[in-house]
Coordinates of C-alpha atoms in Angstrom, one line a residue:
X1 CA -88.1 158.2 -63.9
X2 CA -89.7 160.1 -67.2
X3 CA -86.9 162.6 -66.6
X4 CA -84.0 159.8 -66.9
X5 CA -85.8 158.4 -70.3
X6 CA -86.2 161.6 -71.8
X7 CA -82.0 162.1 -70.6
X8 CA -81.4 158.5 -72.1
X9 CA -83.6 159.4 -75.1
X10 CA -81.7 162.8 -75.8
X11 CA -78.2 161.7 -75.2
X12 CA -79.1 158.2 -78.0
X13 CA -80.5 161.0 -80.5
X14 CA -77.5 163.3 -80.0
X15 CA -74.7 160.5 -80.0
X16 CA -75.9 159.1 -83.3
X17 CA -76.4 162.3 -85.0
X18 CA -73.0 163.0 -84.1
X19 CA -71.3 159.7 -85.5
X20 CA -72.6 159.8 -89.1
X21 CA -71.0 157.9 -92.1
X22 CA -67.7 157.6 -93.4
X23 CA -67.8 160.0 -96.6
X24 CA -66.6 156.8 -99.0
X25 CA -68.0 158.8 -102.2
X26 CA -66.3 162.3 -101.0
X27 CA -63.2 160.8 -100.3
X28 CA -63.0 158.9 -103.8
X29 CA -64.1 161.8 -105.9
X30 CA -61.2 163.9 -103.9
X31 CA -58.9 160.8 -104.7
X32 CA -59.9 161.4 -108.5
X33 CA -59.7 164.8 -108.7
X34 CA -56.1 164.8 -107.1
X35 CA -55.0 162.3 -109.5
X36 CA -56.5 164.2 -112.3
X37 CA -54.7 167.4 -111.0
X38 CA -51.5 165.8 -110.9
X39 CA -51.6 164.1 -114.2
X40 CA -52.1 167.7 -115.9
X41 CA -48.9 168.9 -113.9
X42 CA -50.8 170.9 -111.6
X43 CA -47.5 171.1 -109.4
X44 CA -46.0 173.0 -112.3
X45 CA -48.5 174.9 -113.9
X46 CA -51.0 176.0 -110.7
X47 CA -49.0 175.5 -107.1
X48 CA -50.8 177.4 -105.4
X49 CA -54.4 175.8 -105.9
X50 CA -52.1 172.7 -105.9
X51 CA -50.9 172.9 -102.6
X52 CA -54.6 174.0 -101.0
X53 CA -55.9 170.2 -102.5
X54 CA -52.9 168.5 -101.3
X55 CA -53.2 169.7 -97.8
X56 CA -56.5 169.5 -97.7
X57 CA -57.3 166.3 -98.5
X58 CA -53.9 165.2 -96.2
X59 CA -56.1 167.0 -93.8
X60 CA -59.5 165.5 -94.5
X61 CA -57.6 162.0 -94.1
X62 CA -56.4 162.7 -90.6
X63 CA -59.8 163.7 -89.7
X64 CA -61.2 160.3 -91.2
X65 CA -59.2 158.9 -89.3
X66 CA -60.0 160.4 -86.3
X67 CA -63.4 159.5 -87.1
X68 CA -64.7 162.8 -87.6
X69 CA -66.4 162.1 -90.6
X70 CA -67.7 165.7 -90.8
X71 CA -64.8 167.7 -90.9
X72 CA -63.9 165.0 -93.2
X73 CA -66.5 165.2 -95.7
X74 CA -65.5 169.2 -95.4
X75 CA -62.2 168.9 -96.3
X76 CA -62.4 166.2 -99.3
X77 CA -65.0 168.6 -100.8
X78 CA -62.2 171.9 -100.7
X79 CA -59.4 169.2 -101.8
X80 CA -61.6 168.2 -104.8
X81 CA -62.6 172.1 -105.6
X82 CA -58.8 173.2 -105.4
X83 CA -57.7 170.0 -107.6
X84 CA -60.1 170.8 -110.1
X85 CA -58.9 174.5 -110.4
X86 CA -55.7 173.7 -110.3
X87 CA -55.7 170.6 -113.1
X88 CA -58.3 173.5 -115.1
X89 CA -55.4 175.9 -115.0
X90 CA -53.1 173.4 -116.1
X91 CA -54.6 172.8 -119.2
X92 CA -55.2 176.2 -119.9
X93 CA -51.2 177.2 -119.3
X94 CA -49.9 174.2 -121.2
X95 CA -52.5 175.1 -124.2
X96 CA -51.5 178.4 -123.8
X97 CA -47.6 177.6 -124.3
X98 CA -48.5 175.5 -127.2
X99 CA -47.9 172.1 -124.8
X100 CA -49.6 169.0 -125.1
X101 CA -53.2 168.8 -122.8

């Protein structure tokens, strides 16, 4: 009997740990940073970096919707790195060419 609530116990503990919270502020400061990026041409200017935000956050949303919150959390956090680069090198290229920032 002590054996079955210590099972019960574990399997709670683990189950909960694993569900965690929807990552609402990651996935709005990804949404930002995207927005930013695209904005500042980034398709133009920075493709590369550009296309590592895109498909991460594309990814991150699958993952949210899957309900893995985790990998979610993971992949807004690259999408919002790589957005940032990419709008940063934007800016500089545009500058650069005497464009408009």
């Amino acid at each position: 009997m002590v054996i079955r609530r210590w099972s019960i116990a574990v399997l709670f503990v683990l189950t909960a740990g694993c569900a965690g919270s929807p990552p609402f502020e990651t996935y709005s400061i990804a949404q930002v940073a995207l927005d930013a990026a695209r904005r500042a041409d980034a398709s133009q200017y920075s493709p590369g970096n550009w296309a590592k935000a895109d498909e991460a956050f594309n990814r991150g949303e699958i993952a949210y919707r899957d309900r893995d919150f985790g990998s979610a959390t993971e992949y807004f956090q690259r999408a919002t790195i790589f957005a940032e680069k990419a709008e940063n090198i934007s800016r500089i290229k545009k500058f650069q060419s005497g464009g408009v920032q």
